[in-house]
Amino acid sequence: MPIALLTDFGLSDAYVGTLKGVLANLAPQIPVIDIAHGIPPYDIGHAALLLYQAYRYFPKKTVFVTVVDPGVGSTRKPILVETEDYYFIGPDNGLFSLVLSEQKIHSIIHLTREKYFLHPISSTFHGRDIFSPIAAQVAQGISLEKLGEPISSMFQLPGLLPAVAKGKITGRILSIDRFGNAITNISRTILEKEFP
């Protein structure tokens, strides 16, 4: 199963390369795929959209590491979400709100087992010290219960999903891509369900 990276780190600093170095050390046989790294800094909604646009085209059991984290160093939880088809690793800040509107959740793990982290743990680079090492373990088949404590809920980013009422869908533009296309939060799945 590959590991897919989505961050707001950009490519002019060493951050993305560092994540890949950690993965190469801990899981050298696992392919690593870049989704995007040019997300505007701390733009969780934009990251959630890009993850939603991309995830279904990856092989089943792909491990997604998504790091757009204005709350790094705060009390927000590092989490792992296992769905029927994929694994999503990142901060509990709403990044997974869109993908989890379509994926059946099997478990949510609050990542607390520090023996699987890099040490010392930086207060500002959890992508390197927590999320990448955990992704390497998951991609190699570790039992998820070894990684932390199960939790029953996570933060949902408000405003990402459209409002659906009988015969009416109210959505919004989430992003305008570099080609000028307006990307809304009204998916084909929702349209076909409401207007078969």
PDB file of C-alpha atoms in Angstrom:
ATOM      1  CA  MET A   1       0.000   0.000   0.000  1.00  0.00           C
ATOM      2  CA  PRO A   2       1.444   3.395  -0.926  1.00  0.00           C
ATOM      3  CA  ILE A   3       1.746   6.459   1.285  1.00  0.00           C
ATOM      4  CA  ALA A   4       0.327   9.702  -0.175  1.00  0.00           C
ATOM      5  CA  LEU A   5       1.421  13.136   1.074  1.00  0.00           C
ATOM      6  CA  LEU A   6      -0.640  16.336   1.101  1.00  0.00           C
ATOM      7  CA  THR A   7       0.781  19.395   2.897  1.00  0.00           C
ATOM      8  CA  ASP A   8       1.016  23.172   2.896  1.00  0.00           C
ATOM      9  CA  PHE A   9       4.814  22.967   3.230  1.00  0.00           C
ATOM     10  CA  GLY A  10       5.664  24.192  -0.276  1.00  0.00           C
ATOM     11  CA  LEU A  11       8.780  22.993  -2.088  1.00  0.00           C
ATOM     12  CA  SER A  12      11.251  25.777  -1.345  1.00  0.00           C
ATOM     13  CA  ASP A  13      12.142  24.444   2.119  1.00  0.00           C
ATOM     14  CA  ALA A  14      13.345  21.050   3.299  1.00  0.00           C
ATOM     15  CA  TYR A  15      10.089  20.009   4.992  1.00  0.00           C
ATOM     16  CA  VAL A  16       8.662  17.724   2.290  1.00  0.00           C
ATOM     17  CA  GLY A  17      12.047  16.128   1.664  1.00  0.00           C
ATOM     18  CA  THR A  18      12.393  15.522   5.393  1.00  0.00           C
ATOM     19  CA  LEU A  19       9.051  13.677   5.513  1.00  0.00           C
ATOM     20  CA  LYS A  20      10.220  11.500   2.631  1.00  0.00           C
ATOM     21  CA  GLY A  21      13.539  10.878   4.362  1.00  0.00           C
ATOM     22  CA  VAL A  22      11.743   9.631   7.476  1.00  0.00           C
ATOM     23  CA  LEU A  23       9.576   7.351   5.344  1.00  0.00           C
ATOM     24  CA  ALA A  24      12.584   6.061   3.406  1.00  0.00           C
ATOM     25  CA  ASN A  25      14.307   5.172   6.679  1.00  0.00           C
ATOM     26  CA  LEU A  26      11.316   3.478   8.292  1.00  0.00           C
ATOM     27  CA  ALA A  27       9.601   1.896   5.274  1.00  0.00           C
ATOM     28  CA  PRO A  28      12.062   1.870   2.356  1.00  0.00           C
ATOM     29  CA  GLN A  29      10.000  -0.574   0.298  1.00  0.00           C
ATOM     30  CA  ILE A  30       6.797   1.512   0.410  1.00  0.00           C
ATOM     31  CA  PRO A  31       6.131   3.898  -2.504  1.00  0.00           C
ATOM     32  CA  VAL A  32       5.493   7.537  -1.586  1.00  0.00           C
ATOM     33  CA  ILE A  33       3.264   9.695  -3.808  1.00  0.00           C
ATOM     34  CA  ASP A  34       2.890  13.483  -3.651  1.00  0.00           C
ATOM     35  CA  ILE A  35      -0.663  14.815  -4.011  1.00  0.00           C
ATOM     36  CA  ALA A  36       0.180  18.509  -3.472  1.00  0.00           C
ATOM     37  CA  HIS A  37       2.344  20.721  -1.272  1.00  0.00           C
ATOM     38  CA  GLY A  38       1.355  24.195  -2.499  1.00  0.00           C
ATOM     39  CA  ILE A  39      -1.765  24.625  -0.374  1.00  0.00           C
ATOM     40  CA  PRO A  40      -1.881  28.149   1.080  1.00  0.00           C
ATOM     41  CA  PRO A  41      -0.450  28.045   4.611  1.00  0.00           C
ATOM     42  CA  TYR A  42      -2.949  26.766   7.201  1.00  0.00           C
ATOM     43  CA  ASP A  43      -5.848  26.571   4.692  1.00  0.00           C
ATOM     44  CA  ILE A  44      -7.603  23.496   6.090  1.00  0.00           C
ATOM     45  CA  GLY A  45     -10.634  23.857   3.811  1.00  0.00           C
ATOM     46  CA  HIS A  46      -8.482  23.904   0.683  1.00  0.00           C
ATOM     47  CA  ALA A  47      -6.571  20.836   1.881  1.00  0.00           C
ATOM     48  CA  ALA A  48      -9.820  19.018   2.642  1.00  0.00           C
ATOM     49  CA  LEU A  49     -11.005  19.744  -0.899  1.00  0.00           C
ATOM     50  CA  LEU A  50      -7.795  18.552  -2.584  1.00  0.00           C
ATOM     51  CA  LEU A  51      -7.811  15.353  -0.524  1.00  0.00           C
ATOM     52  CA  TYR A  52     -11.446  14.792  -1.474  1.00  0.00           C
ATOM     53  CA  GLN A  53     -10.698  15.331  -5.178  1.00  0.00           C
ATOM     54  CA  ALA A  54      -7.773  12.885  -5.174  1.00  0.00           C
ATOM     55  CA  TYR A  55      -8.295  10.061  -2.681  1.00  0.00           C
ATOM     56  CA  ARG A  56     -10.645   7.801  -4.669  1.00  0.00           C
ATOM     57  CA  TYR A  57      -8.094   7.430  -7.477  1.00  0.00           C
ATOM     58  CA  PHE A  58      -5.543   5.779  -5.185  1.00  0.00           C
ATOM     59  CA  PRO A  59      -5.273   2.036  -4.560  1.00  0.00           C
ATOM     60  CA  LYS A  60      -7.300   0.599  -1.713  1.00  0.00           C
ATOM     61  CA  LYS A  61      -5.461   0.711   1.634  1.00  0.00           C
ATOM     62  CA  THR A  62      -3.413   3.775   0.666  1.00  0.00           C
ATOM     63  CA  VAL A  63      -2.157   5.631   3.737  1.00  0.00           C
ATOM     64  CA  PHE A  64      -2.822   9.370   3.395  1.00  0.00           C
ATOM     65  CA  VAL A  65      -0.652  11.739   5.443  1.00  0.00           C
ATOM     66  CA  THR A  66      -2.278  15.168   5.406  1.00  0.00           C
ATOM     67  CA  VAL A  67      -0.492  17.965   7.248  1.00  0.00           C
ATOM     68  CA  VAL A  68      -2.098  21.399   7.206  1.00  0.00           C
ATOM     69  CA  ASP A  69      -2.000  22.259  10.845  1.00  0.00           C
ATOM     70  CA  PRO A  70      -2.459  25.766  12.255  1.00  0.00           C
ATOM     71  CA  GLY A  71      -2.946  24.126  15.676  1.00  0.00           C
ATOM     72  CA  VAL A  72       0.402  22.309  15.803  1.00  0.00           C
ATOM     73  CA  GLY A  73       1.748  22.437  19.326  1.00  0.00           C
ATOM     74  CA  SER A  74      -1.727  22.984  20.789  1.00  0.00           C
ATOM     75  CA  THR A  75      -4.104  20.511  22.402  1.00  0.00           C
ATOM     76  CA  ARG A  76      -5.534  19.267  19.086  1.00  0.00           C
ATOM     77  CA  LYS A  77      -5.170  15.498  18.736  1.00  0.00           C
ATOM     78  CA  PRO A  78      -3.016  13.642  16.207  1.00  0.00           C
ATOM     79  CA  ILE A  79      -5.365  11.022  14.733  1.00  0.00           C
ATOM     80  CA  LEU A  80      -5.595   8.040  12.416  1.00  0.00           C
ATOM     81  CA  VAL A  81      -8.894   7.273  10.712  1.00  0.00           C
ATOM     82  CA  GLU A  82      -9.392   3.813   9.241  1.00  0.00           C
ATOM     83  CA  THR A  83     -12.203   3.577   6.709  1.00  0.00           C
ATOM     84  CA  GLU A  84     -13.498   0.699   4.677  1.00  0.00           C
ATOM     85  CA  ASP A  85     -10.977   1.509   1.938  1.00  0.00           C
ATOM     86  CA  TYR A  86      -8.197   3.792   3.244  1.00  0.00           C
ATOM     87  CA  TYR A  87      -6.207   5.197   6.152  1.00  0.00           C
ATOM     88  CA  PHE A  88      -6.048   8.933   6.899  1.00  0.00           C
ATOM     89  CA  ILE A  89      -3.414  10.354   9.270  1.00  0.00           C
ATOM     90  CA  GLY A  90      -3.166  13.958  10.411  1.00  0.00           C
ATOM     91  CA  PRO A  91      -4.343  16.525  12.931  1.00  0.00           C
ATOM     92  CA  ASP A  92      -7.902  16.453  14.263  1.00  0.00           C
ATOM     93  CA  ASN A  93      -8.842  19.796  12.729  1.00  0.00           C
ATOM     94  CA  GLY A  94     -11.446  18.936  10.078  1.00  0.00           C
ATOM     95  CA  LEU A  95      -9.078  17.949   7.253  1.00  0.00           C
ATOM     96  CA  PHE A  96     -10.975  14.707   6.692  1.00  0.00           C
ATOM     97  CA  SER A  97     -14.494  16.177   6.754  1.00  0.00           C
ATOM     98  CA  LEU A  98     -15.172  15.810   3.015  1.00  0.00           C
ATOM     99  CA  VAL A  99     -13.645  12.370   2.451  1.00  0.00           C
ATOM    100  CA  LEU A 100     -15.425  10.971   5.486  1.00  0.00           C
ATOM    101  CA  SER A 101     -18.763  12.136   4.103  1.00  0.00           C
ATOM    102  CA  GLU A 102     -18.318   9.301   1.570  1.00  0.00           C
ATOM    103  CA  GLN A 103     -16.205   6.738   3.426  1.00  0.00           C
ATOM    104  CA  LYS A 104     -17.503   4.357   6.075  1.00  0.00           C
ATOM    105  CA  ILE A 105     -15.422   4.818   9.235  1.00  0.00           C
ATOM    106  CA  HIS A 106     -14.121   1.652  10.886  1.00  0.00           C
ATOM    107  CA  SER A 107     -12.113   3.281  13.657  1.00  0.00           C
ATOM    108  CA  ILE A 108     -10.600   6.549  14.864  1.00  0.00           C
ATOM    109  CA  ILE A 109      -7.371   6.337  16.846  1.00  0.00           C
ATOM    110  CA  HIS A 110      -5.934   9.131  18.969  1.00  0.00           C
ATOM    111  CA  LEU A 111      -2.200   8.611  18.338  1.00  0.00           C
ATOM    112  CA  THR A 112      -0.678   8.423  21.817  1.00  0.00           C
ATOM    113  CA  ARG A 113       1.954   5.665  21.723  1.00  0.00           C
ATOM    114  CA  GLU A 114       5.133   7.700  21.661  1.00  0.00           C
ATOM    115  CA  LYS A 115       7.344   4.646  21.138  1.00  0.00           C
ATOM    116  CA  TYR A 116       6.311   4.853  17.465  1.00  0.00           C
ATOM    117  CA  PHE A 117       7.193   8.573  17.141  1.00  0.00           C
ATOM    118  CA  LEU A 118      10.566  10.122  16.327  1.00  0.00           C
ATOM    119  CA  HIS A 119      12.366  11.543  19.342  1.00  0.00           C
ATOM    120  CA  PRO A 120      12.766  14.217  20.455  1.00  0.00           C
ATOM    121  CA  ILE A 121       9.258  15.254  19.380  1.00  0.00           C
ATOM    122  CA  SER A 122       9.207  18.794  18.006  1.00  0.00           C
ATOM    123  CA  SER A 123       6.356  21.028  19.102  1.00  0.00           C
ATOM    124  CA  THR A 124       6.039  22.366  15.535  1.00  0.00           C
ATOM    125  CA  PHE A 125       6.899  19.514  13.139  1.00  0.00           C
ATOM    126  CA  HIS A 126       4.446  16.712  13.867  1.00  0.00           C
ATOM    127  CA  GLY A 127       4.473  15.772  10.179  1.00  0.00           C
ATOM    128  CA  ARG A 128       8.036  14.555  10.662  1.00  0.00           C
ATOM    129  CA  ASP A 129       7.916  13.291  14.233  1.00  0.00           C
ATOM    130  CA  ILE A 130       4.422  11.788  14.530  1.00  0.00           C
ATOM    131  CA  PHE A 131       2.504  11.474  11.257  1.00  0.00           C
ATOM    132  CA  SER A 132       5.249  10.095   8.972  1.00  0.00           C
ATOM    133  CA  PRO A 133       6.512   7.467  11.454  1.00  0.00           C
ATOM    134  CA  ILE A 134       2.937   6.330  12.104  1.00  0.00           C
ATOM    135  CA  ALA A 135       2.256   6.151   8.339  1.00  0.00           C
ATOM    136  CA  ALA A 136       5.331   3.947   7.899  1.00  0.00           C
ATOM    137  CA  GLN A 137       4.033   1.585  10.587  1.00  0.00           C
ATOM    138  CA  VAL A 138       0.506   1.452   9.125  1.00  0.00           C
ATOM    139  CA  ALA A 139       1.785   0.844   5.590  1.00  0.00           C
ATOM    140  CA  GLN A 140       3.744  -2.123   6.913  1.00  0.00           C
ATOM    141  CA  GLY A 141       0.701  -3.655   8.569  1.00  0.00           C
ATOM    142  CA  ILE A 142       0.940  -2.815  12.277  1.00  0.00           C
ATOM    143  CA  SER A 143      -2.175  -3.498  14.374  1.00  0.00           C
ATOM    144  CA  LEU A 144      -3.816  -0.120  14.782  1.00  0.00           C
ATOM    145  CA  GLU A 145      -4.647  -0.636  18.460  1.00  0.00           C
ATOM    146  CA  LYS A 146      -0.911  -0.517  19.187  1.00  0.00           C
ATOM    147  CA  LEU A 147      -0.783   3.114  18.017  1.00  0.00           C
ATOM    148  CA  GLY A 148      -3.138   4.759  20.485  1.00  0.00           C
ATOM    149  CA  GLU A 149      -6.551   4.980  22.051  1.00  0.00           C
ATOM    150  CA  PRO A 150      -9.834   4.565  20.155  1.00  0.00           C
ATOM    151  CA  ILE A 151     -12.065   7.638  20.160  1.00  0.00           C
ATOM    152  CA  SER A 152     -15.647   7.986  18.974  1.00  0.00           C
ATOM    153  CA  SER A 153     -15.656  11.366  17.262  1.00  0.00           C
ATOM    154  CA  MET A 154     -13.492  14.001  15.641  1.00  0.00           C
ATOM    155  CA  PHE A 155     -13.718  17.639  14.643  1.00  0.00           C
ATOM    156  CA  GLN A 156     -15.808  18.422  11.559  1.00  0.00           C
ATOM    157  CA  LEU A 157     -14.984  21.597   9.658  1.00  0.00           C
ATOM    158  CA  PRO A 158     -18.216  23.602   9.303  1.00  0.00           C
ATOM    159  CA  GLY A 159     -19.394  24.795   5.922  1.00  0.00           C
ATOM    160  CA  LEU A 160     -17.689  22.153   3.794  1.00  0.00           C
ATOM    161  CA  LEU A 161     -20.778  20.053   3.094  1.00  0.00           C
ATOM    162  CA  PRO A 162     -23.818  21.399   1.243  1.00  0.00           C
ATOM    163  CA  ALA A 163     -27.204  21.748   2.905  1.00  0.00           C
ATOM    164  CA  VAL A 164     -29.626  19.249   1.417  1.00  0.00           C
ATOM    165  CA  ALA A 165     -33.385  19.614   1.830  1.00  0.00           C
ATOM    166  CA  LYS A 166     -36.168  17.976  -0.117  1.00  0.00           C
ATOM    167  CA  GLY A 167     -35.664  19.019  -3.712  1.00  0.00           C
ATOM    168  CA  LYS A 168     -33.065  21.662  -2.886  1.00  0.00           C
ATOM    169  CA  ILE A 169     -29.289  21.704  -2.505  1.00  0.00           C
ATOM    170  CA  THR A 170     -27.510  24.786  -1.169  1.00  0.00           C
ATOM    171  CA  GLY A 171     -23.768  24.742  -1.653  1.00  0.00           C
ATOM    172  CA  ARG A 172     -20.866  27.104  -2.016  1.00  0.00           C
ATOM    173  CA  ILE A 173     -17.690  27.566  -4.008  1.00  0.00           C
ATOM    174  CA  LEU A 174     -14.797  26.058  -2.066  1.00  0.00           C
ATOM    175  CA  SER A 175     -11.987  26.963  -4.431  1.00  0.00           C
ATOM    176  CA  ILE A 176     -11.080  28.408  -7.799  1.00  0.00           C
ATOM    177  CA  ASP A 177      -8.308  26.406  -9.427  1.00  0.00           C
ATOM    178  CA  ARG A 178      -5.423  27.846 -11.432  1.00  0.00           C
ATOM    179  CA  PHE A 179      -7.433  27.400 -14.661  1.00  0.00           C
ATOM    180  CA  GLY A 180     -10.322  29.503 -13.327  1.00  0.00           C
ATOM    181  CA  ASN A 181     -12.676  26.597 -12.595  1.00  0.00           C
ATOM    182  CA  ALA A 182     -14.972  27.199  -9.622  1.00  0.00           C
ATOM    183  CA  ILE A 183     -15.032  24.064  -7.456  1.00  0.00           C
ATOM    184  CA  THR A 184     -18.210  23.717  -5.398  1.00  0.00           C
ATOM    185  CA  ASN A 185     -19.079  21.424  -2.521  1.00  0.00           C
ATOM    186  CA  ILE A 186     -21.944  19.872  -4.490  1.00  0.00           C
ATOM    187  CA  SER A 187     -20.703  16.504  -5.724  1.00  0.00           C
ATOM    188  CA  ARG A 188     -22.119  14.374  -8.505  1.00  0.00           C
ATOM    189  CA  THR A 189     -23.044  11.780  -5.859  1.00  0.00           C
ATOM    190  CA  ILE A 190     -25.226  14.315  -4.039  1.00  0.00           C
ATOM    191  CA  LEU A 191     -26.820  15.534  -7.278  1.00  0.00           C
ATOM    192  CA  GLU A 192     -27.645  12.015  -8.449  1.00  0.00           C
ATOM    193  CA  LYS A 193     -29.044  11.097  -5.049  1.00  0.00           C
ATOM    194  CA  GLU A 194     -31.299  14.164  -4.849  1.00  0.00           C
ATOM    195  CA  PHE A 195     -32.240  14.309  -8.530  1.00  0.00           C
ATOM    196  CA  PRO A 196     -32.131  10.733  -9.906  1.00  0.00           C
TER     197      PRO A 196
END
